[in-house]
PDB file of C-alpha atoms and ligand atoms in Angstrom:
ATOM      1  CA  MET A  16      -7.941 -13.384 -78.657  1.00  0.00           C
ATOM      2  CA  LYS A  17      -7.126  -9.711 -78.962  1.00  0.00           C
ATOM      3  CA  LYS A  18     -10.642  -9.065 -80.223  1.00  0.00           C
ATOM      4  CA  LEU A  19     -12.185 -10.955 -77.343  1.00  0.00           C
ATOM      5  CA  PHE A  20     -10.086  -8.980 -74.888  1.00  0.00           C
ATOM      6  CA  GLY A  21     -11.247  -5.746 -76.510  1.00  0.00           C
ATOM      7  CA  LYS A  22     -14.862  -6.835 -76.201  1.00  0.00           C
ATOM      8  CA  LEU A  23     -14.388  -7.730 -72.575  1.00  0.00           C
ATOM      9  CA  VAL A  24     -12.899  -4.344 -71.828  1.00  0.00           C
ATOM     10  CA  ALA A  25     -15.813  -2.668 -73.585  1.00  0.00           C
ATOM     11  CA  VAL A  26     -18.342  -4.703 -71.600  1.00  0.00           C
ATOM     12  CA  ALA A  27     -16.491  -3.938 -68.380  1.00  0.00           C
ATOM     13  CA  LEU A  28     -16.548  -0.235 -69.203  1.00  0.00           C
ATOM     14  CA  VAL A  29     -20.281  -0.222 -69.851  1.00  0.00           C
ATOM     15  CA  VAL A  30     -20.930  -2.138 -66.632  1.00  0.00           C
ATOM     16  CA  THR A  31     -18.783   0.309 -64.655  1.00  0.00           C
ATOM     17  CA  MET A  32     -20.583   3.262 -66.216  1.00  0.00           C
ATOM     18  CA  MET A  33     -23.954   1.740 -65.424  1.00  0.00           C
ATOM     19  CA  CYS A  34     -22.933   1.094 -61.856  1.00  0.00           C
ATOM     20  CA  GLY A  35     -21.766   4.664 -61.632  1.00  0.00           C
ATOM     21  CA  LEU A  36     -25.092   5.943 -62.900  1.00  0.00           C
ATOM     22  CA  VAL A  37     -27.086   3.760 -60.538  1.00  0.00           C
ATOM     23  CA  ALA A  38     -24.915   4.727 -57.569  1.00  0.00           C
ATOM     24  CA  CYS A  39     -25.313   8.397 -58.447  1.00  0.00           C
ATOM     25  CA  GLY A  40     -28.948   8.536 -57.501  1.00  0.00           C
ATOM     26  CA  SER A  41     -28.792   6.077 -54.610  1.00  0.00           C
ATOM     27  CA  LYS A  42     -29.282   6.869 -50.971  1.00  0.00           C
ATOM     28  CA  GLU A  43     -25.824   5.467 -50.225  1.00  0.00           C
ATOM     29  CA  ASP A  44     -24.253   8.171 -52.321  1.00  0.00           C
ATOM     30  CA  THR A  45     -26.189  11.031 -50.757  1.00  0.00           C
ATOM     31  CA  LYS A  46     -24.964   9.759 -47.419  1.00  0.00           C
ATOM     32  CA  LYS A  47     -21.400   9.762 -48.694  1.00  0.00           C
ATOM     33  CA  GLU A  48     -21.857  13.376 -49.797  1.00  0.00           C
ATOM     34  CA  ASP A  49     -22.896  14.367 -46.270  1.00  0.00           C
ATOM     35  CA  ASN A  50     -20.044  12.343 -44.974  1.00  0.00           C
ATOM     36  CA  LYS A  51     -17.475  14.355 -46.878  1.00  0.00           C
ATOM     37  CA  LYS A  52     -18.702  17.508 -45.192  1.00  0.00           C
ATOM     38  CA  LEU A  53     -17.778  16.243 -41.729  1.00  0.00           C
ATOM     39  CA  ASP A  54     -14.585  18.028 -40.715  1.00  0.00           C
ATOM     40  CA  LYS A  55     -14.581  16.568 -37.227  1.00  0.00           C
ATOM     41  CA  ILE A  56     -16.215  13.713 -35.429  1.00  0.00           C
ATOM     42  CA  VAL A  57     -17.641  14.211 -31.944  1.00  0.00           C
ATOM     43  CA  LEU A  58     -17.282  11.277 -29.572  1.00  0.00           C
ATOM     44  CA  GLY A  59     -19.720  10.981 -26.696  1.00  0.00           C
ATOM     45  CA  THR A  60     -18.279   9.057 -23.766  1.00  0.00           C
ATOM     46  CA  SER A  61     -18.354   8.758 -19.997  1.00  0.00           C
ATOM     47  CA  ALA A  62     -14.754   8.958 -18.853  1.00  0.00           C
ATOM     48  CA  ASP A  63     -15.114   7.280 -15.480  1.00  0.00           C
ATOM     49  CA  TYR A  64     -14.310   3.809 -16.743  1.00  0.00           C
ATOM     50  CA  PRO A  65     -10.642   2.811 -16.770  1.00  0.00           C
ATOM     51  CA  PRO A  66      -9.220   1.070 -18.805  1.00  0.00           C
ATOM     52  CA  PHE A  67     -11.894   1.946 -21.426  1.00  0.00           C
ATOM     53  CA  GLU A  68     -12.183   5.718 -20.980  1.00  0.00           C
ATOM     54  CA  PHE A  69     -10.648   7.868 -18.311  1.00  0.00           C
ATOM     55  CA  ILE A  70      -8.895  11.171 -17.752  1.00  0.00           C
ATOM     56  CA  ILE A  71      -5.211  11.688 -17.019  1.00  0.00           C
ATOM     57  CA  LEU A  72      -3.242  14.920 -16.672  1.00  0.00           C
ATOM     58  CA  ASP A  73      -0.494  15.532 -19.221  1.00  0.00           C
ATOM     59  CA  GLU A  74       2.851  17.173 -18.366  1.00  0.00           C
ATOM     60  CA  ASN A  75       1.173  20.614 -18.483  1.00  0.00           C
ATOM     61  CA  LYS A  76      -1.532  19.410 -16.081  1.00  0.00           C
ATOM     62  CA  LYS A  77      -4.036  19.535 -18.929  1.00  0.00           C
ATOM     63  CA  GLN A  78      -6.831  16.950 -18.926  1.00  0.00           C
ATOM     64  CA  GLN A  79      -6.453  14.277 -21.544  1.00  0.00           C
ATOM     65  CA  TYR A  80      -8.966  11.592 -22.491  1.00  0.00           C
ATOM     66  CA  VAL A  81      -7.372   8.175 -22.878  1.00  0.00           C
ATOM     67  CA  GLY A  82      -8.297   4.481 -22.869  1.00  0.00           C
ATOM     68  CA  ILE A  83      -9.204   1.707 -25.284  1.00  0.00           C
ATOM     69  CA  ASP A  84     -12.417   3.404 -26.455  1.00  0.00           C
ATOM     70  CA  VAL A  85     -10.681   6.742 -27.004  1.00  0.00           C
ATOM     71  CA  SER A  86      -8.037   4.965 -29.118  1.00  0.00           C
ATOM     72  CA  MET A  87     -10.833   3.305 -31.105  1.00  0.00           C
ATOM     73  CA  ALA A  88     -12.458   6.724 -31.645  1.00  0.00           C
ATOM     74  CA  GLN A  89      -9.142   8.281 -32.659  1.00  0.00           C
ATOM     75  CA  LYS A  90      -8.603   5.542 -35.249  1.00  0.00           C
ATOM     76  CA  ILE A  91     -12.092   6.110 -36.678  1.00  0.00           C
ATOM     77  CA  ALA A  92     -11.335   9.847 -36.967  1.00  0.00           C
ATOM     78  CA  ASP A  93      -7.846   9.252 -38.430  1.00  0.00           C
ATOM     79  CA  ASP A  94      -9.173   6.782 -41.014  1.00  0.00           C
ATOM     80  CA  LYS A  95     -11.713   9.408 -42.096  1.00  0.00           C
ATOM     81  CA  GLY A  96      -9.075  12.130 -42.023  1.00  0.00           C
ATOM     82  CA  VAL A  97     -11.015  14.312 -39.576  1.00  0.00           C
ATOM     83  CA  LYS A  98     -10.352  15.731 -36.109  1.00  0.00           C
ATOM     84  CA  LEU A  99     -11.692  13.985 -33.010  1.00  0.00           C
ATOM     85  CA  GLU A 100     -13.548  15.990 -30.390  1.00  0.00           C
ATOM     86  CA  VAL A 101     -14.542  14.426 -27.044  1.00  0.00           C
ATOM     87  CA  ALA A 102     -17.778  15.256 -25.225  1.00  0.00           C
ATOM     88  CA  ASN A 103     -17.633  13.790 -21.718  1.00  0.00           C
ATOM     89  CA  MET A 104     -20.885  13.238 -19.829  1.00  0.00           C
ATOM     90  CA  ASN A 105     -22.738  10.868 -17.527  1.00  0.00           C
ATOM     91  CA  PHE A 106     -23.318   7.461 -19.081  1.00  0.00           C
ATOM     92  CA  ASP A 107     -27.090   7.846 -18.825  1.00  0.00           C
ATOM     93  CA  SER A 108     -27.030  11.048 -20.928  1.00  0.00           C
ATOM     94  CA  LEU A 109     -25.148   9.507 -23.856  1.00  0.00           C
ATOM     95  CA  ILE A 110     -28.052   8.052 -25.816  1.00  0.00           C
ATOM     96  CA  ALA A 111     -30.085  11.272 -25.588  1.00  0.00           C
ATOM     97  CA  ALA A 112     -27.064  13.295 -26.764  1.00  0.00           C
ATOM     98  CA  LEU A 113     -26.716  10.931 -29.732  1.00  0.00           C
ATOM     99  CA  GLN A 114     -30.419  11.150 -30.554  1.00  0.00           C
ATOM    100  CA  LYS A 115     -30.247  14.948 -30.523  1.00  0.00           C
ATOM    101  CA  GLY A 116     -27.204  14.826 -32.801  1.00  0.00           C
ATOM    102  CA  GLU A 117     -25.024  16.589 -30.212  1.00  0.00           C
ATOM    103  CA  VAL A 118     -22.474  13.793 -30.626  1.00  0.00           C
ATOM    104  CA  ASP A 119     -21.771  11.765 -33.784  1.00  0.00           C
ATOM    105  CA  MET A 120     -20.967   8.463 -32.112  1.00  0.00           C
ATOM    106  CA  VAL A 121     -20.891   6.953 -28.634  1.00  0.00           C
ATOM    107  CA  ILE A 122     -18.065   4.706 -27.491  1.00  0.00           C
ATOM    108  CA  ALA A 123     -18.340   3.992 -23.783  1.00  0.00           C
ATOM    109  CA  ALA A 124     -17.934   0.255 -23.144  1.00  0.00           C
ATOM    110  CA  MET A 125     -21.517   0.138 -24.385  1.00  0.00           C
ATOM    111  CA  GLU A 126     -23.251  -3.167 -25.008  1.00  0.00           C
ATOM    112  CA  LYS A 127     -26.091  -3.731 -27.427  1.00  0.00           C
ATOM    113  CA  ASP A 128     -29.363  -4.486 -25.684  1.00  0.00           C
ATOM    114  CA  GLY A 129     -33.009  -4.598 -26.717  1.00  0.00           C
ATOM    115  CA  THR A 130     -33.951  -1.212 -25.266  1.00  0.00           C
ATOM    116  CA  ARG A 131     -30.992   0.637 -26.739  1.00  0.00           C
ATOM    117  CA  GLU A 132     -31.327  -1.047 -30.104  1.00  0.00           C
ATOM    118  CA  LYS A 133     -34.769   0.513 -30.522  1.00  0.00           C
ATOM    119  CA  VAL A 134     -33.339   4.032 -30.427  1.00  0.00           C
ATOM    120  CA  VAL A 135     -29.762   3.821 -31.800  1.00  0.00           C
ATOM    121  CA  ASP A 136     -27.810   1.694 -34.297  1.00  0.00           C
ATOM    122  CA  PHE A 137     -24.805  -0.359 -33.284  1.00  0.00           C
ATOM    123  CA  SER A 138     -21.553  -1.206 -35.074  1.00  0.00           C
ATOM    124  CA  ASP A 139     -19.895  -4.604 -35.159  1.00  0.00           C
ATOM    125  CA  PRO A 140     -18.198  -5.523 -31.862  1.00  0.00           C
ATOM    126  CA  TYR A 141     -14.683  -4.184 -31.270  1.00  0.00           C
ATOM    127  CA  TYR A 142     -13.940  -5.784 -27.903  1.00  0.00           C
ATOM    128  CA  THR A 143     -15.318  -8.256 -25.382  1.00  0.00           C
ATOM    129  CA  ASP A 144     -14.490  -7.552 -21.758  1.00  0.00           C
ATOM    130  CA  LEU A 145     -14.155 -10.012 -18.872  1.00  0.00           C
ATOM    131  CA  PRO A 146     -17.526 -11.030 -17.380  1.00  0.00           C
ATOM    132  CA  PRO A 147     -19.157  -8.538 -14.975  1.00  0.00           C
ATOM    133  CA  MET A 148     -17.766  -8.586 -11.431  1.00  0.00           C
ATOM    134  CA  MET A 149     -18.793  -7.532  -7.942  1.00  0.00           C
ATOM    135  CA  LEU A 150     -16.544  -5.289  -5.884  1.00  0.00           C
ATOM    136  CA  VAL A 151     -16.751  -5.695  -2.080  1.00  0.00           C
ATOM    137  CA  LYS A 152     -14.726  -4.673   0.968  1.00  0.00           C
ATOM    138  CA  ALA A 153     -11.872  -7.150   1.496  1.00  0.00           C
ATOM    139  CA  ASP A 154     -13.197  -8.225   4.908  1.00  0.00           C
ATOM    140  CA  LYS A 155     -16.565  -9.164   3.341  1.00  0.00           C
ATOM    141  CA  LYS A 156     -15.201 -11.521   0.716  1.00  0.00           C
ATOM    142  CA  ASP A 157     -16.239 -14.605   2.674  1.00  0.00           C
ATOM    143  CA  THR A 158     -19.614 -13.134   3.675  1.00  0.00           C
ATOM    144  CA  TYR A 159     -20.959 -12.195   0.245  1.00  0.00           C
ATOM    145  CA  LYS A 160     -20.955 -15.359  -1.840  1.00  0.00           C
ATOM    146  CA  ASP A 161     -24.416 -15.415  -3.428  1.00  0.00           C
ATOM    147  CA  ALA A 162     -27.652 -13.448  -3.818  1.00  0.00           C
ATOM    148  CA  LYS A 163     -28.995 -14.823  -0.521  1.00  0.00           C
ATOM    149  CA  SER A 164     -26.067 -13.462   1.477  1.00  0.00           C
ATOM    150  CA  LEU A 165     -26.767 -10.020  -0.007  1.00  0.00           C
ATOM    151  CA  ALA A 166     -30.485  -9.987   0.878  1.00  0.00           C
ATOM    152  CA  GLY A 167     -31.359  -6.649   2.498  1.00  0.00           C
ATOM    153  CA  LYS A 168     -27.961  -5.238   1.505  1.00  0.00           C
ATOM    154  CA  THR A 169     -27.323  -2.359  -0.882  1.00  0.00           C
ATOM    155  CA  ILE A 170     -25.635  -2.966  -4.219  1.00  0.00           C
ATOM    156  CA  ALA A 171     -24.432   0.020  -6.233  1.00  0.00           C
ATOM    157  CA  ALA A 172     -24.328   0.187 -10.029  1.00  0.00           C
ATOM    158  CA  GLN A 173     -24.145   2.926 -12.634  1.00  0.00           C
ATOM    159  CA  THR A 174     -27.462   4.450 -13.720  1.00  0.00           C
ATOM    160  CA  GLY A 175     -28.686   3.263 -17.096  1.00  0.00           C
ATOM    161  CA  THR A 176     -26.184   0.417 -17.434  1.00  0.00           C
ATOM    162  CA  THR A 177     -26.643  -3.294 -17.950  1.00  0.00           C
ATOM    163  CA  LYS A 178     -24.945  -3.719 -14.559  1.00  0.00           C
ATOM    164  CA  ALA A 179     -27.844  -1.914 -12.856  1.00  0.00           C
ATOM    165  CA  ASP A 180     -30.130  -4.388 -14.670  1.00  0.00           C
ATOM    166  CA  ILE A 181     -28.183  -7.285 -13.092  1.00  0.00           C
ATOM    167  CA  VAL A 182     -28.932  -5.910  -9.609  1.00  0.00           C
ATOM    168  CA  SER A 183     -32.650  -5.529 -10.382  1.00  0.00           C
ATOM    169  CA  ASP A 184     -32.936  -8.921 -12.110  1.00  0.00           C
ATOM    170  CA  SER A 185     -30.704 -11.215 -10.054  1.00  0.00           C
ATOM    171  CA  PHE A 186     -30.638  -9.594  -6.599  1.00  0.00           C
ATOM    172  CA  LYS A 187     -34.340  -9.039  -6.034  1.00  0.00           C
ATOM    173  CA  ASP A 188     -33.971  -8.967  -2.228  1.00  0.00           C
ATOM    174  CA  SER A 189     -31.190  -6.391  -2.307  1.00  0.00           C
ATOM    175  CA  LYS A 190     -31.494  -2.628  -2.723  1.00  0.00           C
ATOM    176  CA  LEU A 191     -30.118  -0.966  -5.860  1.00  0.00           C
ATOM    177  CA  LEU A 192     -28.117   2.214  -5.324  1.00  0.00           C
ATOM    178  CA  ALA A 193     -28.030   3.727  -8.825  1.00  0.00           C
ATOM    179  CA  LEU A 194     -25.397   6.457  -9.209  1.00  0.00           C
ATOM    180  CA  THR A 195     -24.463   8.347 -12.358  1.00  0.00           C
ATOM    181  CA  SER A 196     -20.695   8.275 -11.788  1.00  0.00           C
ATOM    182  CA  VAL A 197     -18.525   5.224 -11.234  1.00  0.00           C
ATOM    183  CA  ASN A 198     -16.220   7.288  -9.036  1.00  0.00           C
ATOM    184  CA  ASP A 199     -19.182   7.958  -6.726  1.00  0.00           C
ATOM    185  CA  ILE A 200     -19.951   4.229  -6.710  1.00  0.00           C
ATOM    186  CA  VAL A 201     -16.426   3.372  -5.588  1.00  0.00           C
ATOM    187  CA  ASN A 202     -16.496   6.140  -2.959  1.00  0.00           C
ATOM    188  CA  SER A 203     -19.829   4.861  -1.654  1.00  0.00           C
ATOM    189  CA  LEU A 204     -18.264   1.462  -1.155  1.00  0.00           C
ATOM    190  CA  ALA A 205     -15.204   2.997   0.477  1.00  0.00           C
ATOM    191  CA  TYR A 206     -17.423   4.838   3.005  1.00  0.00           C
ATOM    192  CA  ASP A 207     -19.808   1.876   3.495  1.00  0.00           C
ATOM    193  CA  LYS A 208     -22.778   3.671   1.930  1.00  0.00           C
ATOM    194  CA  CYS A 209     -23.300   0.427   0.023  1.00  0.00           C
ATOM    195  CA  ASP A 210     -22.209  -3.169   0.583  1.00  0.00           C
ATOM    196  CA  ALA A 211     -21.159  -4.110  -2.931  1.00  0.00           C
ATOM    197  CA  ALA A 212     -20.874  -2.689  -6.441  1.00  0.00           C
ATOM    198  CA  ILE A 213     -21.334  -4.349  -9.829  1.00  0.00           C
ATOM    199  CA  LEU A 214     -19.124  -3.186 -12.695  1.00  0.00           C
ATOM    200  CA  ASP A 215     -17.803  -4.557 -15.971  1.00  0.00           C
ATOM    201  CA  GLY A 216     -14.972  -7.032 -15.279  1.00  0.00           C
ATOM    202  CA  ALA A 217     -11.863  -5.088 -16.280  1.00  0.00           C
ATOM    203  CA  VAL A 218     -13.179  -1.957 -14.574  1.00  0.00           C
ATOM    204  CA  ALA A 219     -13.925  -3.772 -11.305  1.00  0.00           C
ATOM    205  CA  GLN A 220     -10.421  -5.263 -11.390  1.00  0.00           C
ATOM    206  CA  GLN A 221      -8.919  -1.837 -12.026  1.00  0.00           C
ATOM    207  CA  TYR A 222     -10.643  -0.316  -8.978  1.00  0.00           C
ATOM    208  CA  ALA A 223      -9.758  -3.365  -6.829  1.00  0.00           C
ATOM    209  CA  GLN A 224      -6.137  -2.895  -7.768  1.00  0.00           C
ATOM    210  CA  GLU A 225      -6.205   0.777  -6.802  1.00  0.00           C
ATOM    211  CA  ASN A 226      -8.051   0.313  -3.503  1.00  0.00           C
ATOM    212  CA  ASP A 227      -6.284  -1.985  -1.046  1.00  0.00           C
ATOM    213  CA  ASP A 228      -9.457  -2.518   0.980  1.00  0.00           C
ATOM    214  CA  MET A 229     -11.532  -3.718  -2.008  1.00  0.00           C
ATOM    215  CA  VAL A 230     -11.593  -7.131  -3.688  1.00  0.00           C
ATOM    216  CA  ILE A 231     -13.590  -9.038  -6.286  1.00  0.00           C
ATOM    217  CA  ALA A 232     -16.292 -11.209  -4.693  1.00  0.00           C
ATOM    218  CA  GLU A 233     -16.656 -14.861  -5.642  1.00  0.00           C
ATOM    219  CA  ILE A 234     -20.050 -14.484  -7.286  1.00  0.00           C
ATOM    220  CA  GLU A 235     -20.923 -15.433 -10.860  1.00  0.00           C
ATOM    221  CA  LEU A 236     -22.820 -12.611 -12.569  1.00  0.00           C
ATOM    222  CA  GLY A 237     -23.221 -13.970 -16.075  1.00  0.00           C
ATOM    223  CA  LYS A 238     -21.402 -13.562 -19.336  1.00  0.00           C
ATOM    224  CA  ALA A 239     -19.789 -10.505 -20.887  1.00  0.00           C
ATOM    225  CA  ALA A 240     -21.435  -8.913 -23.915  1.00  0.00           C
ATOM    226  CA  PRO A 241     -19.206  -7.266 -26.542  1.00  0.00           C
ATOM    227  CA  TYR A 242     -18.782  -3.505 -26.742  1.00  0.00           C
ATOM    228  CA  ARG A 243     -19.872  -1.622 -29.849  1.00  0.00           C
ATOM    229  CA  VAL A 244     -19.962   1.885 -31.247  1.00  0.00           C
ATOM    230  CA  ALA A 245     -23.430   3.492 -31.275  1.00  0.00           C
ATOM    231  CA  VAL A 246     -24.619   5.967 -33.929  1.00  0.00           C
ATOM    232  CA  GLN A 247     -27.935   7.751 -34.509  1.00  0.00           C
ATOM    233  CA  LYS A 248     -30.832   5.494 -35.512  1.00  0.00           C
ATOM    234  CA  GLY A 249     -30.854   5.065 -39.292  1.00  0.00           C
ATOM    235  CA  ASP A 250     -27.292   6.449 -39.467  1.00  0.00           C
ATOM    236  CA  PRO A 251     -28.302   9.816 -41.015  1.00  0.00           C
ATOM    237  CA  LYS A 252     -24.663  10.937 -41.040  1.00  0.00           C
ATOM    238  CA  GLY A 253     -23.668   7.861 -43.054  1.00  0.00           C
ATOM    239  CA  ILE A 254     -20.701   6.973 -40.870  1.00  0.00           C
ATOM    240  CA  LEU A 255     -21.468   3.425 -39.753  1.00  0.00           C
ATOM    241  CA  LYS A 256     -19.920   1.695 -42.768  1.00  0.00           C
ATOM    242  CA  ASP A 257     -16.600   3.475 -42.255  1.00  0.00           C
ATOM    243  CA  ILE A 258     -16.755   2.819 -38.516  1.00  0.00           C
ATOM    244  CA  ASN A 259     -17.142  -0.913 -39.184  1.00  0.00           C
ATOM    245  CA  LYS A 260     -14.206  -0.770 -41.592  1.00  0.00           C
ATOM    246  CA  SER A 261     -12.006   0.873 -38.953  1.00  0.00           C
ATOM    247  CA  ILE A 262     -13.127  -1.709 -36.381  1.00  0.00           C
ATOM    248  CA  LYS A 263     -12.298  -4.609 -38.715  1.00  0.00           C
ATOM    249  CA  ASN A 264      -8.907  -3.129 -39.433  1.00  0.00           C
ATOM    250  CA  ALA A 265      -8.189  -2.567 -35.717  1.00  0.00           C
ATOM    251  CA  VAL A 266      -9.238  -6.101 -34.788  1.00  0.00           C
ATOM    252  CA  ASP A 267      -7.465  -7.828 -37.716  1.00  0.00           C
ATOM    253  CA  ASN A 268      -4.232  -5.962 -37.060  1.00  0.00           C
ATOM    254  CA  LYS A 269      -4.371  -6.536 -33.298  1.00  0.00           C
ATOM    255  CA  LEU A 270      -4.401  -2.784 -32.646  1.00  0.00           C
ATOM    256  CA  VAL A 271      -6.973  -3.305 -29.912  1.00  0.00           C
ATOM    257  CA  ASP A 272      -4.488  -5.487 -28.003  1.00  0.00           C
ATOM    258  CA  GLN A 273      -1.938  -2.685 -28.231  1.00  0.00           C
ATOM    259  CA  TRP A 274      -4.491  -0.141 -26.957  1.00  0.00           C
ATOM    260  CA  ILE A 275      -5.303  -2.412 -24.016  1.00  0.00           C
ATOM    261  CA  GLU A 276      -1.643  -2.515 -23.041  1.00  0.00           C
ATOM    262  CA  ASP A 277      -1.361   1.278 -23.358  1.00  0.00           C
ATOM    263  CA  ALA A 278      -4.515   1.854 -21.333  1.00  0.00           C
ATOM    264  CA  ASN A 279      -3.473  -0.546 -18.581  1.00  0.00           C
ATOM    265  CA  ALA A 280      -0.142   1.231 -18.286  1.00  0.00           C
ATOM    266  CA  LYS A 281      -1.939   4.563 -17.736  1.00  0.00           C
ATOM    267  CA  ALA A 282      -4.985   3.438 -15.749  1.00  0.00           C
ATOM    268  CA  ASP A 283      -3.445   3.977 -12.304  1.00  0.00           C
ATOM    269  CA  LYS A 284      -2.953   7.654 -13.207  1.00  0.00           C
ATOM    270  CA  ALA A 285      -6.677   8.178 -13.764  1.00  0.00           C
ATOM    271  CA  VAL A 286      -7.951  11.373 -12.110  1.00  0.00           C
ATOM    272  CA  GLU A 287     -11.407  12.348 -10.733  1.00  0.00           C
TER     273      GLU A 287
HETATM  274  N1  LIG B 324     -21.132  -2.116 -20.251  1.00  0.00           N
HETATM  275  C1  LIG B 324     -22.146  -1.465 -19.493  1.00  0.00           C
HETATM  276  C2  LIG B 324     -23.336  -1.106 -20.373  1.00  0.00           C
HETATM  277  O1  LIG B 324     -23.269  -1.217 -21.573  1.00  0.00           O
HETATM  278  C3  LIG B 324     -21.654  -0.284 -18.705  1.00  0.00           C
HETATM  279  C4  LIG B 324     -20.894   0.742 -19.467  1.00  0.00           C
HETATM  280  C5  LIG B 324     -20.535   1.964 -18.629  1.00  0.00           C
HETATM  281  N2  LIG B 324     -19.626   2.820 -19.332  1.00  0.00           N
HETATM  282  C6  LIG B 324     -19.020   3.918 -18.854  1.00  0.00           C
HETATM  283  N3  LIG B 324     -18.213   4.551 -19.621  1.00  0.00           N
HETATM  284  N4  LIG B 324     -19.235   4.328 -17.629  1.00  0.00           N
HETATM  285  O2  LIG B 324     -24.364  -0.733 -19.871  1.00  0.00           O
END
């Protein structure tokens, strides 16, 4: 028995050594080497999207990035033991910034779609929002009930988002007002520069809650697609595996639920 055990240990040792040797020359390992050199991770986001990413002022009136996606990014950085830096920009600049390597990852309530998938790589999902919703003026709730009632009307959506695609695809007789900032979209609705706005569900609800004269219209706009972290195509920085590990850990341990609560508690303090 003792002998057999000894043999087994010897075999195990050889196997481990072989694995070590193989891993040494593999692409995986070179990636890991690069990975170690990262001393910070730069998050690209578009902080106009409470409760996912938005700006609040701390006690010293300093701008602070908060929200579910920022918490996700912070966990990814913490798990890697590096600092998190936030680069805030328009949503439609995010993919280009990632391609140029100006940011290491994008977390911005971003869904995977065919066009994006050709130019970036996506992580596993970390959260699925409520279905998309349409924001309208409260006194128009009974008027705008379907695509027909919005014929000839203007519907605003954020440039480069899947919500702008909904306007083009499902409201062919309406005009799309594509704006780069969600705050501008909500202002346009407030000043009747558009008749409706399409946003992701939780975001539309957040703005409806903050603006007494705005409500969610009774129009079905399709299903929600899960949000994912985007990295450079081919993952040259070798960070996607760790990102997926952090996501799994956050989902399994219900951290995301905690972040949602935190973000909702702060969302009415969003500035800009
Ligand atoms: N979920 C939508 C998309 O993937 C919109 C995301 C907009 N995000 C933002 N931070 N403004 O296209």
